[in-house]
C-alpha positions as MATLAB code, in Angstrom:
seq = 'MVDPRLDLVDAQKWTCIIDDNKLLRKLLETYFMTEYTFYPAFHKNYFLEDMAAGRSDYCSSLLVHAALASACHGYSKMSHRSQFWNPRTLGYQFLAEARRLWELEIGNARLTTIQAAIVLSIVHDANGSDEVGRSYLTQAVAAAHAIHLFSTPTANSDDVEYNARAFTAWALFGLQAVHSFHVFKAPLLSMPPSIQLPSQDDCYGDFGPRYPSAKGPISVNYAHTFQTLSEFRVIMYDVATVFFSGFKNTPDTTVDRIKGFCIRLDSWYRNLPSGLKATEICFPWQLKLHMHYYNLTIYLLETLRMTTAPALVDESVQKVLSDAKIKLETLVRLYYQRHGFESYDIYIIILLAFIGFMHAKALGIPETVDLESRRSTVVLVVKGLGDQSNNCYVAKVVFRLLKASVVNENKFLLKEVGIEEEGGEEERAMEEQVNSSWPIDLEWIDVDPEKNRLDNVIRKTKELEF';
ca = [
      46.642   -0.201  -43.343;
      49.168   -2.370  -45.126;
      48.370   -6.104  -45.200;
      48.958   -8.322  -48.189;
      46.044  -10.502  -47.301;
      43.613   -7.673  -47.979;
      44.689   -7.731  -51.660;
      43.677  -11.346  -51.919;
      40.090  -11.216  -50.614;
      37.308  -11.686  -53.212;
      33.932  -10.041  -52.582;
      31.940  -12.670  -54.535;
      33.082  -15.456  -52.229;
      31.533  -13.812  -49.164;
      28.704  -11.422  -50.083;
      26.075  -10.830  -52.787;
      25.668   -7.152  -51.740;
      28.728   -5.905  -53.585;
      31.107   -7.381  -56.154;
      33.659   -4.570  -56.093;
      36.818   -5.993  -54.538;
      38.446   -2.568  -54.189;
      35.377   -1.372  -52.241;
      35.353   -4.509  -50.162;
      39.043   -4.083  -49.250;
      38.567   -0.383  -48.422;
      35.652   -1.212  -46.114;
      37.594   -3.908  -44.359;
      40.504   -1.541  -43.933;
      38.130    1.083  -42.568;
      36.719   -1.421  -39.970;
      40.162   -2.516  -38.829;
      41.511    1.033  -38.358;
      38.419    2.475  -36.613;
      36.249    0.173  -34.498;
      38.480   -2.845  -34.263;
      41.483   -1.328  -32.617;
      39.548   -0.414  -29.451;
      36.731   -3.081  -29.632;
      38.284   -6.086  -31.293;
      36.061   -9.116  -31.855;
      38.307  -11.668  -33.609;
      41.835  -12.340  -34.620;
      42.516  -10.186  -37.619;
      45.210  -12.300  -39.281;
      43.301  -15.530  -38.997;
      40.136  -13.876  -40.371;
      41.930  -12.402  -43.304;
      43.866  -15.601  -44.084;
      40.660  -17.625  -44.190;
      38.786  -14.920  -46.044;
      41.507  -14.851  -48.790;
      41.640  -18.672  -49.004;
      37.857  -19.222  -48.860;
      38.052  -21.231  -45.709;
      35.395  -21.003  -42.851;
      37.338  -21.912  -39.711;
      37.913  -18.309  -38.660;
      35.838  -16.464  -41.254;
      32.116  -16.690  -42.218;
      29.703  -14.848  -44.375;
      27.865  -13.726  -41.207;
      31.074  -12.288  -39.685;
      31.969  -10.618  -42.958;
      28.606   -8.933  -43.220;
      28.701   -7.770  -39.617;
      32.223   -6.214  -40.065;
      31.083   -4.519  -43.324;
      27.910   -3.178  -41.565;
      30.210   -1.608  -39.002;
      32.656   -0.381  -41.627;
      29.933    1.594  -43.309;
      29.675    3.872  -40.249;
      33.319    4.839  -40.815;
      33.607    5.036  -44.567;
      33.533    8.740  -45.247;
      32.725    8.396  -48.949;
      29.417    6.807  -48.158;
      26.526    9.318  -47.837;
      23.688    9.082  -45.380;
      25.670    6.444  -43.417;
      24.045    7.488  -40.079;
      20.561    6.586  -41.524;
      20.448    3.005  -40.432;
      16.852    2.751  -41.522;
      17.478    3.768  -45.097;
      17.346    0.711  -47.432;
      19.346    2.570  -50.108;
      22.478    2.610  -48.010;
      25.067   -0.138  -47.901;
      25.093   -0.122  -44.161;
      21.370   -1.109  -44.122;
      21.893   -3.814  -46.725;
      24.902   -5.328  -44.955;
      23.082   -5.307  -41.596;
      19.955   -6.848  -43.064;
      21.929   -9.644  -44.586;
      23.863  -10.167  -41.346;
      20.509  -10.437  -39.512;
      19.221  -13.031  -41.977;
      22.366  -15.074  -41.569;
      22.265  -14.719  -37.824;
      18.758  -16.271  -37.807;
      20.159  -19.213  -39.705;
      22.962  -19.583  -37.120;
      20.716  -19.598  -34.079;
      21.542  -22.625  -32.058;
      24.784  -23.146  -33.828;
      27.471  -22.198  -31.273;
      30.626  -21.447  -33.455;
      33.542  -19.179  -32.850;
      32.656  -16.980  -35.844;
      29.020  -16.687  -34.681;
      30.150  -15.419  -31.338;
      32.538  -12.897  -32.956;
      29.739  -11.652  -35.262;
      27.542  -11.116  -32.266;
      30.262   -8.886  -30.774;
      30.448   -6.790  -33.903;
      26.628   -6.617  -34.347;
      26.291   -5.496  -30.713;
      28.405   -2.418  -31.401;
      26.720   -1.711  -34.726;
      23.370   -1.568  -32.847;
      24.865    0.637  -30.173;
      25.870    3.080  -32.900;
      22.298    2.985  -34.209;
      20.874    4.000  -30.872;
      19.673    0.505  -29.993;
      22.093   -0.651  -27.302;
      19.382   -2.856  -25.793;
      19.293   -4.808  -29.041;
      23.108   -4.816  -28.952;
      23.062   -6.190  -25.407;
      20.771   -9.051  -26.567;
      23.522  -10.001  -29.107;
      26.051   -9.969  -26.268;
      23.784  -12.136  -24.134;
      23.435  -14.715  -26.940;
      27.228  -14.532  -27.513;
      27.864  -15.300  -23.846;
      25.482  -18.306  -23.944;
      27.175  -19.600  -27.187;
      30.533  -19.144  -25.591;
      29.499  -21.200  -22.565;
      28.149  -23.911  -24.886;
      31.648  -24.376  -26.501;
      33.517  -23.795  -23.197;
      35.157  -20.759  -24.685;
      36.166  -19.212  -21.346;
      37.865  -22.356  -20.011;
      41.372  -23.559  -20.632;
      41.149  -26.240  -23.301;
      41.440  -29.770  -21.900;
      42.148  -31.499  -25.242;
      45.183  -30.785  -27.221;
      44.643  -27.841  -29.535;
      47.082  -26.269  -31.870;
      48.404  -22.827  -31.331;
      46.175  -21.249  -33.890;
      42.987  -22.588  -32.342;
      44.140  -21.674  -28.850;
      45.012  -18.073  -29.814;
      41.767  -17.612  -31.661;
      39.750  -18.834  -28.733;
      41.701  -16.918  -26.151;
      41.502  -13.804  -28.161;
      37.711  -14.106  -28.691;
      37.100  -15.071  -25.051;
      38.809  -11.937  -23.762;
      37.289   -9.796  -26.510;
      33.765  -10.804  -25.514;
      34.578  -10.454  -21.825;
      35.962   -7.000  -22.427;
      33.109   -5.680  -24.466;
      30.413   -6.959  -22.164;
      32.308   -5.361  -19.158;
      32.461   -2.005  -20.953;
      28.927   -2.197  -22.181;
      27.577   -3.217  -18.762;
      29.497   -0.284  -17.080;
      28.385    2.344  -19.490;
      24.662    1.341  -19.399;
      24.904    0.915  -15.533;
      23.933   -2.773  -15.573;
      25.274   -5.946  -14.057;
      27.846   -7.710  -16.232;
      26.713  -10.783  -18.179;
      29.574  -12.997  -16.869;
      30.146  -14.127  -13.306;
      33.954  -14.097  -13.687;
      36.724  -13.248  -16.130;
      37.864  -16.002  -18.531;
      40.218  -18.719  -17.098;
      41.819  -19.185  -20.461;
      45.093  -17.234  -20.494;
      46.090  -14.841  -23.103;
      49.072  -15.920  -25.205;
      52.400  -14.548  -24.014;
      54.024  -14.073  -27.408;
      53.441  -10.807  -29.094;
      53.075  -12.389  -32.540;
      49.938  -14.236  -31.401;
      47.748  -11.156  -31.652;
      47.966   -9.848  -35.177;
      49.796   -6.561  -35.635;
      48.847   -3.547  -37.648;
      50.841   -1.732  -40.273;
      49.368    1.779  -40.820;
      51.183    3.793  -43.489;
      51.392    7.541  -43.112;
      52.271    9.877  -46.066;
      55.531   11.028  -44.491;
      56.685    7.501  -43.558;
      58.832    5.402  -45.810;
      56.907    2.297  -45.008;
      54.195    0.753  -42.704;
      54.664    1.297  -38.941;
      54.330   -1.559  -36.492;
      52.034   -0.664  -33.563;
      52.639   -3.803  -31.384;
      48.959   -4.504  -30.961;
      49.627   -7.308  -28.493;
      50.471   -4.818  -25.814;
      47.319   -2.853  -26.603;
      45.084   -5.886  -26.366;
      46.627   -7.236  -23.187;
      46.481   -3.796  -21.495;
      42.900   -3.276  -22.615;
      41.872   -6.625  -21.191;
      43.640   -5.791  -17.837;
      41.778   -2.528  -17.668;
      38.446   -4.098  -18.492;
      38.837   -6.554  -15.709;
      38.844   -3.563  -13.348;
      35.866   -2.024  -15.089;
      34.022   -5.374  -14.851;
      34.643   -5.476  -11.102;
      33.318   -1.843  -10.685;
      30.168   -2.726  -12.667;
      29.746   -5.934  -10.535;
      29.941   -3.959   -7.263;
      27.732   -1.023   -8.219;
      25.217   -2.539  -10.675;
      24.513   -6.033   -9.455;
      22.041   -5.053   -6.700;
      24.518   -5.119   -3.861;
      23.629   -2.632   -1.010;
      26.619   -0.441   -0.442;
      26.892    1.385    2.898;
      28.901    4.640    2.930;
      31.786    2.846    4.552;
      31.810   -0.031    2.069;
      31.534    2.437   -0.784;
      34.617    4.330    0.452;
      36.587    1.101    0.910;
      35.653   -0.268   -2.546;
      36.381    2.929   -4.360;
      39.769    3.179   -2.573;
      40.522   -0.403   -3.646;
      39.582    0.365   -7.292;
      41.686    3.518   -7.342;
      44.652    1.550   -6.079;
      44.231   -1.041   -8.761;
      43.841    1.626  -11.468;
      46.951    3.353  -10.246;
      48.898    0.167  -10.320;
      47.578   -0.566  -13.812;
      48.583    2.865  -14.971;
      52.070    2.815  -13.468;
      52.723   -0.586  -15.046;
      51.767    0.327  -18.609;
      54.070   -1.071  -21.231;
      56.686    1.503  -22.392;
      54.902    2.024  -25.710;
      51.648    2.895  -23.937;
      53.113    5.402  -21.531;
      51.695    8.964  -21.631;
      54.902   10.282  -23.153;
      54.701    7.740  -26.035;
      51.082    7.465  -27.187;
      49.917    8.917  -30.461;
      47.489    6.489  -32.161;
      43.680    6.990  -31.557;
      43.280    3.723  -29.586;
      46.262    4.622  -27.375;
      44.840    7.971  -26.581;
      41.442    6.385  -25.829;
      43.090    3.923  -23.473;
      44.263    6.822  -21.323;
      40.947    8.618  -21.726;
      39.112    5.634  -20.420;
      41.416    5.462  -17.450;
      40.622    8.990  -16.395;
      36.981    8.604  -17.314;
      36.681    5.652  -14.877;
      38.710    7.628  -12.267;
      36.291   10.517  -12.478;
      33.267    8.273  -12.120;
      34.772    6.687   -8.954;
      35.926    9.864   -7.321;
      32.723   11.792   -8.106;
      30.867    8.835   -6.432;
      33.088    9.176   -3.482;
      32.494   12.928   -3.291;
      28.712   12.684   -3.633;
      28.022    9.786   -1.348;
      30.399   10.272    1.611;
      30.540   13.391    3.788;
      34.322   13.310    4.676;
      35.329   13.283    1.028;
      33.471   16.501    0.495;
      36.128   18.361    2.389;
      39.021   16.003    1.557;
      41.430   18.175   -0.433;
      43.448   15.188   -1.658;
      40.319   13.675   -3.300;
      39.326   16.967   -4.855;
      42.837   17.476   -6.164;
      43.041   14.024   -7.768;
      39.585   14.471   -9.215;
      40.406   17.918  -10.617;
      43.607   16.533  -12.169;
      41.795   13.622  -13.721;
      39.293   16.074  -15.346;
      42.078   18.306  -16.666;
      44.045   15.388  -18.016;
      40.958   13.908  -19.671;
      40.119   17.200  -21.438;
      43.764   17.592  -22.469;
      43.702   14.111  -24.035;
      40.485   14.966  -25.853;
      42.094   18.159  -27.299;
      45.200   16.168  -28.326;
      42.996   13.653  -29.998;
      41.265   16.373  -31.900;
      44.478   18.060  -32.938;
      46.123   14.899  -34.132;
      43.208   12.929  -35.551;
      40.157   15.253  -35.687;
      36.658   14.065  -34.900;
      35.482   13.165  -38.420;
      36.453    9.454  -38.220;
      33.774    7.164  -36.813;
      34.468    6.450  -33.167;
      31.840    4.936  -30.949;
      33.858    5.501  -27.750;
      34.638    9.151  -28.419;
      30.823    9.740  -28.668;
      30.461    8.334  -25.125;
      33.338   10.437  -23.890;
      32.198   13.676  -25.586;
      28.700   13.283  -24.099;
      30.193   12.694  -20.581;
      32.339   15.853  -20.846;
      29.871   17.950  -22.742;
      26.899   17.460  -20.373;
      29.222   18.024  -17.384;
      30.288   21.444  -18.684;
      26.964   22.490  -20.219;
      25.344   21.976  -16.745;
      28.103   23.982  -15.108;
      27.463   26.909  -17.519;
      23.984   27.363  -16.008;
      25.446   27.948  -12.519;
      26.182   31.653  -11.889;
      29.157   31.113   -9.651;
      30.935   28.754  -12.089;
      34.712   29.292  -12.275;
      36.762   29.077  -15.517;
      33.774   30.040  -17.520;
      35.618   30.728  -20.735;
      37.461   27.419  -20.471;
      34.215   25.599  -20.037;
      32.600   27.377  -22.904;
      35.620   26.355  -25.078;
      35.171   22.741  -24.101;
      31.387   22.844  -24.833;
      32.152   24.262  -28.351;
      34.772   21.492  -28.930;
      32.320   18.806  -27.760;
      29.516   20.061  -29.908;
      31.932   20.167  -32.839;
      32.954   16.559  -32.130;
      29.396   15.303  -31.808;
      28.418   17.127  -34.909;
      31.163   15.446  -36.853;
      30.236   12.030  -35.512;
      26.555   12.652  -36.378;
      27.639   12.012  -39.940;
      28.667    8.537  -39.014;
      26.015    7.171  -36.754;
      22.538    7.956  -35.444;
      23.280    7.789  -31.641;
      25.697   10.692  -32.073;
      23.058   12.746  -33.909;
      20.556   12.197  -31.044;
      23.046   13.150  -28.254;
      24.207   16.116  -30.406;
      20.700   17.482  -30.371;
      20.120   16.816  -26.724;
      23.383   18.510  -25.753;
      22.615   21.617  -27.812;
      19.177   21.758  -26.198;
      20.780   21.561  -22.707;
      22.892   24.724  -23.245;
      21.259   27.636  -21.414;
      20.020   30.619  -23.389;
      22.818   33.035  -22.531;
      25.349   30.573  -23.972;
      23.412   29.642  -27.132;
      25.773   31.917  -29.042;
      28.433   29.274  -28.571;
      26.609   26.855  -30.907;
      26.837   29.354  -33.728;
      30.641   29.207  -33.506;
      30.673   25.594  -34.452;
      28.968   26.159  -37.769;
      27.530   22.729  -38.163;
      24.326   22.315  -40.100;
      22.124   19.408  -39.120;
      21.252   16.972  -41.863;
      17.712   15.596  -42.273;
      14.481   16.889  -40.815;
      11.274   15.433  -39.679;
      12.232   11.876  -40.739;
      15.270   11.818  -38.554;
      13.381   13.340  -35.592;
      10.728   10.772  -36.052;
      13.329    8.053  -35.739;
      14.150    9.148  -32.223;
      10.996    7.336  -31.214;
      12.758    4.211  -32.339;
      15.742    4.644  -29.999;
      16.071    1.737  -27.743;
      18.886    2.791  -25.459;
      19.576    2.260  -21.792;
      22.670    4.435  -21.873;
      22.399    7.011  -19.124;
      23.616   10.447  -20.202;
      24.495   13.460  -17.987;
      25.673   11.329  -15.056;
      29.081   11.744  -13.527;
      28.831    9.216  -10.616;
      27.652    5.695  -10.486;
      26.068    4.949   -7.125;
      22.749    6.450   -8.336;
      19.540    5.353   -9.915;
      20.057    5.951  -13.704;
      16.511    5.383  -14.972;
      15.543    9.023  -15.619;
      18.845    9.624  -17.398;
      18.636    6.660  -19.729;
      18.693    7.945  -23.330;
      15.276    6.692  -24.413;
      13.644    8.136  -21.267;
      15.414   11.501  -21.833;
      14.075   11.551  -25.408;
      10.610   10.681  -24.219;
      10.717   13.471  -21.622;
      11.976   15.958  -24.106;
       9.217   15.180  -26.576;
       6.599   15.581  -23.757;
       7.997   19.020  -22.944;
       7.827   19.986  -26.645;
       4.050   19.247  -26.663;
];
């Protein structure tokens, strides 16, 4: 990533953990090019400007340590980065300092505190503690209400302040929507923000990645990405509200609501900006945007198929569902071919688990069609989760569970991947510390997820071992 502001940041102004400016800049670049692009928490330009200048309007030591803790998951030169409990790792040290600073900020509702909570939420998700991560989101929402972050400002505010508040409001809304959906829980907010996103593209902070074959940095027009992500996450928020807020859905209302969501998703997809159309996408976050679209479509149509009798024989539903699965897997393969699975990516872990358990389960059914294709997909997923296991602990846990779910006659597939597991008894013992409500091995949403929640699956697996 090319950004002159990165060259001006000074480690000693913001952290006592490291004093190496080159390492600090590399970690920040890692954070911005991995997690931030799909799960932004703050306005990049304002953050870097204040960090370089030593100002605290849009930067704070807490926010810096949260971002650095996240970056450690993605910094490939850092060994044992998935061992969040290891005090010798920088990830542990940055997170410990962020927690200390967080305790000092309790009761102080500031923009940077809310932004840090967003980042810390994802850090804990990656560590297999999404319940802790959700508590940070809950506190962020409370702080946001305290400063009226979701409302249109009544007083005259300058453009920078407005942009920073609007960006943060929609970032927080988007993450709590995605988090709530994927853990099958009611959203933390009762409605989307009323503050409007800026209409000018230069209000979002662009990226300038430089590739070896390019003459200079490439503009990615991040404004369109952020706006489109926000629109999609409003739909995901509404799905989570309908299915996870305790409403009783009859078969008829389920059909009507799913049809309504599918119409909205189709409209969203048809109206994508030109740079985000399927024929134009190439960056990881662009591919993931399309993956998430098909992922949500599959959840909705599988729910329709499983809960309503007419849909079981409706060929149009089956065709759309089949096409969505094919396109999702095609995108995953494109992602792998272009970018590999080595770089830290918390959403790819969710997606690989979704696809992997779906196909591993099918391999155990004698009449399964396209057996070789499914086996190929399982191998690819295991490869991806194995690579991600180097980055964060939740991937390591799911990696083990997926391998264990492959039936004996297909165990030979695992040898083709050639991934050796790191660690031993210490890492397996840490599974008892997993505090995750993420339900795995579920393809539809109108269902009780309790037995599939990750910590319950781990507990059940350990009971069977004994």
